[in-house]
Coordinates of C-alpha atoms in Angstrom, one line a residue:
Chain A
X1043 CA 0.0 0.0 0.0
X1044 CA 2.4 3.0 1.3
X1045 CA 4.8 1.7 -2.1
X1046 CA 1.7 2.6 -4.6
X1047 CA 1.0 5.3 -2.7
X1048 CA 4.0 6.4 -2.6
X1049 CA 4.5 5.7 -6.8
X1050 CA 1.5 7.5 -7.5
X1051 CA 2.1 10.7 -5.4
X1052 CA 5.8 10.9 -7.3
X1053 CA 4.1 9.6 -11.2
X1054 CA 1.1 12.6 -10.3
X1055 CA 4.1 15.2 -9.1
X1056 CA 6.9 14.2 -12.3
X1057 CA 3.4 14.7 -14.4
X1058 CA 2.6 18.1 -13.0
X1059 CA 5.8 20.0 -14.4
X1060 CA 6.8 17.2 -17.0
X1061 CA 8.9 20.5 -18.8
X1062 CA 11.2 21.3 -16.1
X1063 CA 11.1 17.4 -15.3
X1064 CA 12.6 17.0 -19.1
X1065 CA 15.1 19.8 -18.7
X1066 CA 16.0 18.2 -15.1
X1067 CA 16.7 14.9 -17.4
X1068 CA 18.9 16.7 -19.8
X1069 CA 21.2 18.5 -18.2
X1070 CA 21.9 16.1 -15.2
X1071 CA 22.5 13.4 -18.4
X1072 CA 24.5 15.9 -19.8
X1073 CA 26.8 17.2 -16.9
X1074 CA 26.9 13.2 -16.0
X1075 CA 28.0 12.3 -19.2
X1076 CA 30.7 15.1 -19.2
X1077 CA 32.0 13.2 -16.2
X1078 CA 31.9 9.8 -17.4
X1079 CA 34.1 10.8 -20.4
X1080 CA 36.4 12.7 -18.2
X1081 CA 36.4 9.6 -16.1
X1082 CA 37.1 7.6 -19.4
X1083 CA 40.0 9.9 -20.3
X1084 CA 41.7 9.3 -17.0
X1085 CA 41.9 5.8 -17.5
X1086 CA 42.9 6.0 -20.8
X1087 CA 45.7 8.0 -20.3
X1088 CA 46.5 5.1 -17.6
X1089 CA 46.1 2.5 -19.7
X1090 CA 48.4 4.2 -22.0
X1091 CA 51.1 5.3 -19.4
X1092 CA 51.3 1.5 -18.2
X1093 CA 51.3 0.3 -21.7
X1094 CA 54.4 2.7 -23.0
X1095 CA 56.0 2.9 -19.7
X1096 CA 55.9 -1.1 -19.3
X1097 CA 57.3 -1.7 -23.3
X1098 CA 60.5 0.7 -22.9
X1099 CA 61.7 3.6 -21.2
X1100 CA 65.0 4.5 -22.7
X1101 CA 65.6 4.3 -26.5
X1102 CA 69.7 4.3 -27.2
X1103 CA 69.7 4.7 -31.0
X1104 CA 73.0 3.6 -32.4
X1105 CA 74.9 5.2 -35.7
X1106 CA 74.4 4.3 -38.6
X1107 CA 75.5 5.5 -42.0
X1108 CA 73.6 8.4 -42.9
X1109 CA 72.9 10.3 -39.3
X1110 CA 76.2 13.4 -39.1
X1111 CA 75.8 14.2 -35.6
X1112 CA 79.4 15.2 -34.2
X1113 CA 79.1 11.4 -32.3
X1114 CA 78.6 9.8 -35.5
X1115 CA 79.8 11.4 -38.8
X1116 CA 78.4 9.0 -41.1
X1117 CA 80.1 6.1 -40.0
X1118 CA 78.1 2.7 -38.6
X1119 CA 78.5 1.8 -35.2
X1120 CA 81.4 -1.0 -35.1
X1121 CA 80.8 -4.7 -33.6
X1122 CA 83.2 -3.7 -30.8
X1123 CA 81.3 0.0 -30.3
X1124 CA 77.7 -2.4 -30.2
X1125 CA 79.7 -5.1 -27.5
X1126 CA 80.9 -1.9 -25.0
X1127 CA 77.4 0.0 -25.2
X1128 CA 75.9 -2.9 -24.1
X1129 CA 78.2 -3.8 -21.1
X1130 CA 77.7 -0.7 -20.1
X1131 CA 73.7 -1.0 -20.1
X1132 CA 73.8 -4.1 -18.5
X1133 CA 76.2 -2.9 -15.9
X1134 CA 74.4 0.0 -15.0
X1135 CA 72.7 -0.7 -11.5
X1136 CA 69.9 1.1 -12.7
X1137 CA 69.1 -0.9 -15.8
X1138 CA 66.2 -3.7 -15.5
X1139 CA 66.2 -5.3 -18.9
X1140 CA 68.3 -4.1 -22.7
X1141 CA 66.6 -5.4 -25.7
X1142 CA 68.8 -5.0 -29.0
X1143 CA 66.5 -3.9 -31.5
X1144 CA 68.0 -4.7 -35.1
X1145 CA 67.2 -3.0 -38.3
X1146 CA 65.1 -5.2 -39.7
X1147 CA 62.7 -5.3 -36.4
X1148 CA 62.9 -1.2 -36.7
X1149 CA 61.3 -1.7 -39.8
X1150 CA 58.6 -4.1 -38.9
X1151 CA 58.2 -1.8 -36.1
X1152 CA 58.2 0.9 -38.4
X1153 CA 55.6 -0.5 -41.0
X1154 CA 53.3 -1.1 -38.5
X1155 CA 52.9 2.3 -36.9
X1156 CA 52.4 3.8 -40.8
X1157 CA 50.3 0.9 -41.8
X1158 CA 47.8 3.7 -42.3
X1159 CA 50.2 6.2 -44.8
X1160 CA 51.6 4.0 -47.2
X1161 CA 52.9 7.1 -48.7
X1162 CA 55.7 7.5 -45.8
X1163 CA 56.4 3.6 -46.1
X1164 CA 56.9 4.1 -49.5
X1165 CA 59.7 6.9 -49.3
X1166 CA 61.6 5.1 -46.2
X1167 CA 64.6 3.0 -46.8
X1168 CA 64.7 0.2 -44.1
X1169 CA 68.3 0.6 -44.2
X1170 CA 67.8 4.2 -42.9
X1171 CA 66.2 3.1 -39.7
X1172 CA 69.1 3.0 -36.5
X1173 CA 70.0 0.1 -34.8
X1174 CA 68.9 1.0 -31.0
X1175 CA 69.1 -0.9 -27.4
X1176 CA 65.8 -0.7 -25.8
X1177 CA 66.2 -0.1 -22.1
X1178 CA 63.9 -1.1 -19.2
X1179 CA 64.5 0.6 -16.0
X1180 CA 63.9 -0.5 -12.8
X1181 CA 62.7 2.5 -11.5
X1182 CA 62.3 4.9 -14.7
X1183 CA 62.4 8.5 -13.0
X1184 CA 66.3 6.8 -13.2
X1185 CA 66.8 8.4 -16.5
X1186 CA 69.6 10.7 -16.4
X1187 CA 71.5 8.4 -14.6
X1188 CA 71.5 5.5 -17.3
X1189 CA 71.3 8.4 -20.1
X1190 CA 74.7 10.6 -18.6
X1191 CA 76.4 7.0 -18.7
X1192 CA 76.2 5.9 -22.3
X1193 CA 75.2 9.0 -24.5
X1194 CA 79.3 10.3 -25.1
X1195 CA 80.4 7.0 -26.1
X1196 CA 81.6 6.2 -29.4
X1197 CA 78.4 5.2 -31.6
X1198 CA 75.6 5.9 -30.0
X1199 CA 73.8 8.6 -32.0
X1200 CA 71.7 9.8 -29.0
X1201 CA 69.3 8.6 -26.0
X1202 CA 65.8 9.2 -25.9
X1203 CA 63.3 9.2 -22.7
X1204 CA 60.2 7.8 -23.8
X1205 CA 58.4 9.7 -21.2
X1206 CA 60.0 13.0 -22.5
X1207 CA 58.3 12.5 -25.6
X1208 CA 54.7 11.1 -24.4
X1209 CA 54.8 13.5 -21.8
X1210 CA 53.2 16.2 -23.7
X1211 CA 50.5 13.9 -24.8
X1212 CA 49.9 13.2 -21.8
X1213 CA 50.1 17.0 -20.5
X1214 CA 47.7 17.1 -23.2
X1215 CA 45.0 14.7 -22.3
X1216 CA 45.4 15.6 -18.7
X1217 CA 44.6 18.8 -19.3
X1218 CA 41.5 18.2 -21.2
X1219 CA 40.1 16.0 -18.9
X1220 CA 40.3 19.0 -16.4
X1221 CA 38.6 21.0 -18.6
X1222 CA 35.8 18.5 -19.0
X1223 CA 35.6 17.9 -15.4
X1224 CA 35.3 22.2 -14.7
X1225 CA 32.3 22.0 -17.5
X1226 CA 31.0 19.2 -15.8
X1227 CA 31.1 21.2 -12.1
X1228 CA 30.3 24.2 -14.3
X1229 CA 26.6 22.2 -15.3
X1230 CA 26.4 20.4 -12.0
X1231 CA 25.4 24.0 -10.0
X1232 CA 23.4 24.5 -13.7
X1233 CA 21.3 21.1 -12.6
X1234 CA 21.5 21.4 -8.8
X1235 CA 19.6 24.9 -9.3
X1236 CA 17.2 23.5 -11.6
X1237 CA 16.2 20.3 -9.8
X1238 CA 16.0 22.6 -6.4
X1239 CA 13.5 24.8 -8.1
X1240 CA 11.3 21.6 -9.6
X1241 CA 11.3 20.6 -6.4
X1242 CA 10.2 23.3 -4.7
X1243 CA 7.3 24.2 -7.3
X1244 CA 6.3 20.4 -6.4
X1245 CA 5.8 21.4 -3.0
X1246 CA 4.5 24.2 -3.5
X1247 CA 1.7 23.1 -5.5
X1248 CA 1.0 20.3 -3.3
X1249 CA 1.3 22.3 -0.2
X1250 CA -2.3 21.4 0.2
X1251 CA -1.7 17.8 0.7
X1252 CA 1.2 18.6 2.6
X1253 CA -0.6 20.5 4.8
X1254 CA -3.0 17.9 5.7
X1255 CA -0.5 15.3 6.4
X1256 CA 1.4 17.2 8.9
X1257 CA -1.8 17.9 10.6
X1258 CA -2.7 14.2 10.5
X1259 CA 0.6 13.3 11.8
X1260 CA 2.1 11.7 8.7
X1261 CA 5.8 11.3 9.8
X1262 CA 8.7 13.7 7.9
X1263 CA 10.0 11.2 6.1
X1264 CA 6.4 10.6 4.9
X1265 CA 5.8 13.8 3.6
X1266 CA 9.3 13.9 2.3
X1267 CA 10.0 10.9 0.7
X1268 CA 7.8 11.6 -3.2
X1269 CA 9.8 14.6 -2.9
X1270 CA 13.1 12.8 -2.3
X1271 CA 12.3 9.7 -4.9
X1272 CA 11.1 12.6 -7.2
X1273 CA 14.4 14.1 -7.3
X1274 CA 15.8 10.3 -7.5
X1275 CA 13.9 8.7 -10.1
X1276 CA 14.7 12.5 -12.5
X1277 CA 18.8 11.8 -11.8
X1278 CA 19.1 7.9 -12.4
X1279 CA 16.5 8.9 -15.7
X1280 CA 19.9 11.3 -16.4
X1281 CA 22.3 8.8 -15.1
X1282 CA 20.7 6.1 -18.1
X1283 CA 21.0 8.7 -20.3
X1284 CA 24.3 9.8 -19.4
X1285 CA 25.2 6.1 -19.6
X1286 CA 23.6 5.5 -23.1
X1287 CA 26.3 8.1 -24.3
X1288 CA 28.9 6.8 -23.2
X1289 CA 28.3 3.4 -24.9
X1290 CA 27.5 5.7 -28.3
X1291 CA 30.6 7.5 -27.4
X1292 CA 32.5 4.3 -27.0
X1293 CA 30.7 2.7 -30.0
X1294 CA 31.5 5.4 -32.7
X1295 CA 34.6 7.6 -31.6
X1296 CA 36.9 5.0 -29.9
X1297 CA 36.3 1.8 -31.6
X1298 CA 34.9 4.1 -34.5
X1299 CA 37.4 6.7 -35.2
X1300 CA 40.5 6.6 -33.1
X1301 CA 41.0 2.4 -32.8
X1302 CA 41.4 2.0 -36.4
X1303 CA 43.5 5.1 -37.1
X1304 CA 46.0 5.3 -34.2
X1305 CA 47.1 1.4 -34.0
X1306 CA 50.1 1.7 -32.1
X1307 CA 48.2 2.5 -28.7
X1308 CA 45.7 0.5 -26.8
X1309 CA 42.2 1.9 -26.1
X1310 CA 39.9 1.4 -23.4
X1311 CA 37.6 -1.4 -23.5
X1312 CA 34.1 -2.4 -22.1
X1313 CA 34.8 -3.0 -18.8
X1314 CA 36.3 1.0 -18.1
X1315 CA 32.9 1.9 -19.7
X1316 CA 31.1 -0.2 -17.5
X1317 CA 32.9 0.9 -14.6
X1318 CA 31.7 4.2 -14.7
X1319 CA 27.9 3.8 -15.1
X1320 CA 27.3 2.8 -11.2
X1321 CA 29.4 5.9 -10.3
X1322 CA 27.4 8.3 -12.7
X1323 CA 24.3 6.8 -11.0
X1324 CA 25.6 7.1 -7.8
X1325 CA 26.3 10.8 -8.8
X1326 CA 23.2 11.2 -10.4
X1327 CA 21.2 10.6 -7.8
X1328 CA 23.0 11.6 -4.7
X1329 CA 23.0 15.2 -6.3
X1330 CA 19.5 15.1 -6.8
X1331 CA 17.9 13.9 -3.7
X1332 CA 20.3 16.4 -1.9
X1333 CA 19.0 19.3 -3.9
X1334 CA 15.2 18.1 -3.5
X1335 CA 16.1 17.5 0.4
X1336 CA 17.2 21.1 0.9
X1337 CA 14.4 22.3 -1.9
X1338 CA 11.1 20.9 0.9
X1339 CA 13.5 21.4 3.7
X1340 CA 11.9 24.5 4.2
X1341 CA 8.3 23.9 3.2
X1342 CA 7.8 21.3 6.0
X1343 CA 9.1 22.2 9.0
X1344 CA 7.3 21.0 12.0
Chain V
X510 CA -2.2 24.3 30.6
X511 CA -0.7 25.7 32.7
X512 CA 0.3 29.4 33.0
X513 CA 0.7 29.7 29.5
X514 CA 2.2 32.5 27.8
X515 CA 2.6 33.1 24.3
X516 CA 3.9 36.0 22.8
X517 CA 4.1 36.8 19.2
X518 CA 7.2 39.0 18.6
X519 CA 5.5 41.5 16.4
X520 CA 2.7 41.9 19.1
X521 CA 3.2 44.3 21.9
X522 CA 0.9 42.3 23.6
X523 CA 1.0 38.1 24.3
X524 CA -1.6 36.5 22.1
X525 CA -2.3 34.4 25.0
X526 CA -1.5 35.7 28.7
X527 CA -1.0 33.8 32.0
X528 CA -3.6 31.2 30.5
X529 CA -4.7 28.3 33.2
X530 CA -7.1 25.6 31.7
X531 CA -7.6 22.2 32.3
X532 CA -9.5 19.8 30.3
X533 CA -10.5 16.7 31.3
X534 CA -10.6 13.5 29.0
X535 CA -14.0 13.7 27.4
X536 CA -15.1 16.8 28.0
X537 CA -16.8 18.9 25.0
X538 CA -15.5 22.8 25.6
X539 CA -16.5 25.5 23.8
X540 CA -13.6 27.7 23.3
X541 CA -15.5 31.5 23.2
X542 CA -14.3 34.9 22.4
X543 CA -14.2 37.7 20.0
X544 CA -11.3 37.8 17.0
X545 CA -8.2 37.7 18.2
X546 CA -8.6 36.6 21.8
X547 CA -6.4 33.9 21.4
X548 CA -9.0 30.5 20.5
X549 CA -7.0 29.6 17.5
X550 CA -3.5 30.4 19.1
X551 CA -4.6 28.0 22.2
X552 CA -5.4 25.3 19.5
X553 CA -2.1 25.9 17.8
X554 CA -0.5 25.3 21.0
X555 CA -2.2 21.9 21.4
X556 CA -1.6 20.8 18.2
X557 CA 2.1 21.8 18.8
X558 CA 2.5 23.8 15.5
X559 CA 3.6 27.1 18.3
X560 CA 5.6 26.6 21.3
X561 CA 4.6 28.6 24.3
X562 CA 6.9 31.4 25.0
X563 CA 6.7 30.5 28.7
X564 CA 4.5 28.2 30.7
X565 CA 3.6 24.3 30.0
X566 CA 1.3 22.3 27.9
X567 CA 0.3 19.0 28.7
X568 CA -2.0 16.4 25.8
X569 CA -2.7 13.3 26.9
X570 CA -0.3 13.5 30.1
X571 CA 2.9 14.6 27.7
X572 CA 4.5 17.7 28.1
X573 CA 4.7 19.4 24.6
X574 CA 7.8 21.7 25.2
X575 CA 9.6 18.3 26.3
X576 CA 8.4 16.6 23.6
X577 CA 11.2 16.1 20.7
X578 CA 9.9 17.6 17.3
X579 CA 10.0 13.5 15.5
X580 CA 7.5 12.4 18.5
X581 CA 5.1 15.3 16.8
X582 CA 3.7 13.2 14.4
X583 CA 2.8 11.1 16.7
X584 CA 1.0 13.6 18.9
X585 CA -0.9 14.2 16.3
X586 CA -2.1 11.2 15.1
X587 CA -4.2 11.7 18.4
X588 CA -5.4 14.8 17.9
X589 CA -8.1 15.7 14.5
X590 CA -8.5 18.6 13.3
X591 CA -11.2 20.6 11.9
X592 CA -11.5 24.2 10.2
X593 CA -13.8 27.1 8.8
X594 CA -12.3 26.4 5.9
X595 CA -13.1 22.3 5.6
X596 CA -9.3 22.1 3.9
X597 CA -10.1 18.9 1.6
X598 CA -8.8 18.2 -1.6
X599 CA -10.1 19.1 -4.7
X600 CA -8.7 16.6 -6.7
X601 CA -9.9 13.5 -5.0
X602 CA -13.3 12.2 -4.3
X603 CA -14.6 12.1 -0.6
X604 CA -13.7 8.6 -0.1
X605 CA -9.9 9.5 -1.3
X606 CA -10.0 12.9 1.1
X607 CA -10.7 10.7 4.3
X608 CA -8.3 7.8 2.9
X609 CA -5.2 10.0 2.7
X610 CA -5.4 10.8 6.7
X611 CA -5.1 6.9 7.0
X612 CA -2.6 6.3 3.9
X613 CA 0.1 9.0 4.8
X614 CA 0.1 7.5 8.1
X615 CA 1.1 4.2 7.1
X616 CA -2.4 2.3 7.5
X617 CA -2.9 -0.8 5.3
X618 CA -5.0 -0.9 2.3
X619 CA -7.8 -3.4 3.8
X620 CA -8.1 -1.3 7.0
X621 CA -8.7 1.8 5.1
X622 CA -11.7 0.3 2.7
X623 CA -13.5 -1.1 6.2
X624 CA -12.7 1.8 8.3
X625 CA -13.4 5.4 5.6
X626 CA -17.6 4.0 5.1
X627 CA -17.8 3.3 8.7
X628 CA -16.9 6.8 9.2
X629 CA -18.6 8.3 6.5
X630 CA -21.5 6.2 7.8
X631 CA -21.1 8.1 11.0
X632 CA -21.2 11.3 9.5
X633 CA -23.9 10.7 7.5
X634 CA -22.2 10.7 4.0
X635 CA -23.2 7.0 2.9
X636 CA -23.6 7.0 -0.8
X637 CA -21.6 10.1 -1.2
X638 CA -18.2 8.4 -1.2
X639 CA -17.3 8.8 -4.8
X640 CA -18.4 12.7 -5.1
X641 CA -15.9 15.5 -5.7
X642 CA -15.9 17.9 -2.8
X643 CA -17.1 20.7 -4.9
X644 CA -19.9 18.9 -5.9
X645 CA -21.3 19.1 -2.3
X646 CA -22.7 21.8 -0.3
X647 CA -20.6 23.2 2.6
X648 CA -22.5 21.1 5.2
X649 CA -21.6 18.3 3.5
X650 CA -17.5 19.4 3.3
X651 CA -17.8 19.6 6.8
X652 CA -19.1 16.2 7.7
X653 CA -16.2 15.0 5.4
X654 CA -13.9 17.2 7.7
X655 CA -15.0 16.1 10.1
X656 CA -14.9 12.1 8.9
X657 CA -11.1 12.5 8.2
X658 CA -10.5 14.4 11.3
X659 CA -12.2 11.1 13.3
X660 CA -11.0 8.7 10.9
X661 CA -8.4 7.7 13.1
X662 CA -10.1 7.9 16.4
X663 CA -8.4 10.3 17.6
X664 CA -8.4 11.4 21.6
X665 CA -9.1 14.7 21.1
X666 CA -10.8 16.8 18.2
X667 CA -9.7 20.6 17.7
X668 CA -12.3 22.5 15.4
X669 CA -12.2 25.8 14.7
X670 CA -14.6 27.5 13.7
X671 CA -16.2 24.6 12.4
X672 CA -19.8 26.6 12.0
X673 CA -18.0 29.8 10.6
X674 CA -19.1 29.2 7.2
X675 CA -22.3 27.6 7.2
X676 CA -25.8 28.5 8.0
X677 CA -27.5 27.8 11.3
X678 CA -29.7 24.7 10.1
X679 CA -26.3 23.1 8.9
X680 CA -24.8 24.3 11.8
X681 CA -26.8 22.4 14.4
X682 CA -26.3 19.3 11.9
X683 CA -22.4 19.6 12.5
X684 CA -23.1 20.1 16.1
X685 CA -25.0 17.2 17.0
X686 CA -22.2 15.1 14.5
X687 CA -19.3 16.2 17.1
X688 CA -21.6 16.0 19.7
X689 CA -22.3 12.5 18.8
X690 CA -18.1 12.2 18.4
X691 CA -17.7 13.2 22.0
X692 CA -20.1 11.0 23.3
X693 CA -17.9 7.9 21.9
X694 CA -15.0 9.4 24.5
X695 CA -13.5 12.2 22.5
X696 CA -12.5 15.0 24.1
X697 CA -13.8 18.1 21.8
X698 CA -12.5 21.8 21.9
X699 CA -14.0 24.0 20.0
X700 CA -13.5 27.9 19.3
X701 CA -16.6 29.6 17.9
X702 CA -18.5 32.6 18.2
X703 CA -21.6 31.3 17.1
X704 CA -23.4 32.4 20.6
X705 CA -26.4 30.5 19.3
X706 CA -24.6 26.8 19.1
X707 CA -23.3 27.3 22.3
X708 CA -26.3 28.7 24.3
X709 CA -28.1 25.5 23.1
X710 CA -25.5 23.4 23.5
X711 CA -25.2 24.0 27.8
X712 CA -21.4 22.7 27.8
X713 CA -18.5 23.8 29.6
X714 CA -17.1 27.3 28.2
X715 CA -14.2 28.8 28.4
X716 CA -14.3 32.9 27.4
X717 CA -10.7 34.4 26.1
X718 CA -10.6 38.0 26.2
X719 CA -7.4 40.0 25.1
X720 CA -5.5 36.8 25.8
X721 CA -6.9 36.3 29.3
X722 CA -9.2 33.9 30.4
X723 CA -12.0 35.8 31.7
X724 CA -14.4 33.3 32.3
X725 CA -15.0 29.4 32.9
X726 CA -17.8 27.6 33.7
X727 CA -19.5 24.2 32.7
X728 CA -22.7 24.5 31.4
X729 CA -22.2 27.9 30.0
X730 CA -24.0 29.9 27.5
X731 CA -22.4 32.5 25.2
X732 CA -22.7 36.0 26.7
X733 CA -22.1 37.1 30.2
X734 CA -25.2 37.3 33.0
X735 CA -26.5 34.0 32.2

């Protein structure tokens, strides 16, 4: 009995202003769905950072015929040069794992990153591509140490960071999924406001009833509670929404747009999306019920 | 009560001064005295919707200002309540008006569909249970008033002005349903000024004057010198 009752009293009140009850919908499914990509974007960029930092950390790329620097002058690195580098490497308490990587795995390497512009594969001789030792570190903030030790010798060409050059990527993506999440704050207030006034024209207009059951000694939570489940049902109707997006988002962008063109990185999968929905529902409607619960705080006092 | 002050801050005087009543269980008392003298503010008290600015209030052997404000509910699920104003809702048919006292308190489906016609019965609404309150006439609002007031069997039953609005044939309808109401054990109080009810009634009535009780007897008529 009190659940229909209940049901009924919140259908009749979503009913009553079914316009502001829409725009309630759209923005908390928009703001939500601003935070569910911004959530997505951080654990993409972590999935990437684990995936790059895991494979290498320090590229030493050796000479080889055509580079000119002052360490090389056009000369390939010798057998003997190749042997001492890699002593060295191995040597080097800081030094976890060396891979060599030979030319022709530079160029396997190197045809499938451009898989998608034939045109550069086309104009690259294989034999241009350096020989390099791929270095894991054990711890890789490490890098200057390993990088100081091998750069001056005779045929390397130079030493590369691989987090110096994702870094800015990174920066990048960082910094975008800040921006999302200040929108997302930004429409948050936006849909706090709004759902606070529904709420409070709900009351209002059923101040009547309201009226009566304080008199008959319904209990607060009584009175409260369509309010409350109001508020609710509105935010998880955003949340679905919000959650519907994201699945689009993944759908057509991700494994749409980016998978297929940029091969050489990993891209979240289903279980990330997943993840989020139960925390965009959790948002959803904890920021609703808390604007309806201040919204008839007022309006029912004993 | 007892020594009951209540002050409203934008009143140089209290609404209700040094007021001293007590009302037995049972007892139907006419509550008596020109606008403003403090009837509605003394039922306001009861009901706990005011706190006294000094003084006590005892209902039903609790003391109000002690009582913490989630027990209210409670307090008043004891206490109905009529007005001038009958206060139904538009929207719903009789039978729904005297439901939703029962439903918002909690009571289960097959108690509310035996108990709203017995009460309707009482009040002499049978057969009228699927009208609209506007269809009815304003003697009829009452009785359903006064149905979801009782509805619940409350202890005591507060009207207000319950006569205000209707004419003196109706009037002594309404009267004999709450007198039939108090002889089943409820306490009534009831503010009027409707001299006539209460001369014919010969119950106990207290007169409020400028916030002061200035009179109280049983068996009283309206004016003074009876």
């Amino acid at each position: 009995m009190r659940a229909q009752f209940v049901t009924s009293e919140i259908l009749i009140g979503l009913r009553r202003n079914l316009t502001m009850t829409i725009a309630v919908i759209i923005t908390t499914s928009v703001s939500l769905a601003l935070v569910g990509s911004a959530m997505l974007m951080r654990s993409q960029v972590g999935l990437m950072k684990s995936y790059w930092y895991d494979k290498i950390e320090v590229s030493v790329f050796l000479c080889n015929h055509i580079v000119q620097s002052p360490n090389c002058k056009g000369v390939d690195v010798t057998p003997a040069q190749m042997e001492q580098i890699s002593a060295d490497l191995n040597n080097n308490p800081a030094v976890q794992k060396v891979y060599f990587e030979s030319k022709e795995q530079a160029w396997k390497n190197f045809v499938i990153q451009f898989k998608n512009s034939p045109g550069i594969v086309k104009n690259t001789n294989p034999d241009a591509l350096p020989e390099s030792y791929r270095v894991k570190l054990k711890d890789p903030s490490k890098f200057a140490v390993v990088a100081s030790a091998v750069q001056d010798e005779p045929g390397v060409e130079q030493v590369t960071d691989i987090r110096k050059t994702l870094d800015p990527f990174f920066k990048f993506l960082n910094g975008l999924r800040n921006g999302i999440f200040v929108i997302a704050i930004v429409m948050f207030i936006a849909c706090a406001l709004l759902i606070f006034n529904t709420i409070r024209v709900a009351a209002f207009s059923r101040r009547r009833e309201t009226g009566i059951m304080r008199l008959v000694g319904a209990s607060n939570l009584y009175i409260r509670l369509p309010f409350l489940l109001e508020g609710a049902l509105a935010g998880s109707v955003g949340a679905a929404f919000a959650c519907g997006f994201l699945v689009l988002a993944k759908v057509s962008f991700v494994d749409g747009v980016l998978a297929p063109s940029l091969t050489f990185t990993p891209f979240i999968g289903w279980p990330e999306v997943v993840g989020t929905f139960p925390w965009l529902f959790l948002f959803g409607i904890l920021l609703s019920t808390a604007s309806s619960f201040l919204a008839i705080q007022r309006h029912l006092r004993v | 009560m007892e020594q009951v002050v209540k002050s409203y801050p934008t009143s140089t005087r209290p609404a209700l001064d040094s007021v001293d009543v007590d009302i037995e269980k049972g007892e139907f008392v006419f509550l008596v005295g020109s606008s403003g003298s403090g009837k509605s503010t003394f039922l306001r008290l009861v009901l706990k919707e005011e706190t006294p600015t000094s003084g006590r209030v005892h209902v039903a052997g609790k003391d109000l200002s002690s009582l913490s404000s989630w027990k209210v509910p409670a307090l008043r699920r004891s206490i109905g309540c009529v007005f001038q104003d009958f206060r139904l809702l538009p929207n719903k048919t009789v039978f729904e008006n005297v439901a939703f006292a029962l439903e918002v308190i909690g009571k289960a489906q097959g108690t509310i569909a035996k108990v709203v016609p017995e009460v309707l019965d009482l009040v002499g609404l049978d057969g009228k249970a699927q009208r609209m309150p506007d269809e009815l006439s304003g003697g009829e609002q009452q009785r359903v008033a006064v149905a979801r007031a009782f509805v619940n069997r409350p202890m005591i039953l507060l009207a207000d002005e319950p006569t205000g609005n209707l004419d003196p044939q109706t009037s002594i309808g309404i009267m004999k349903l709450l007198d039939r109401i108090n002889r089943t054990g409820t306490t009534v109080v009831m503010a009027t000024h409707d001299s006539a009810i209460v001369d014919s009634m010969r119950r106990r009535v207290v007169e409020l004057s400028q916030g002061k009780v200035v009179r109280d007897q049983s068996r009283g008529v309206y004016g003074y010198g009876a």
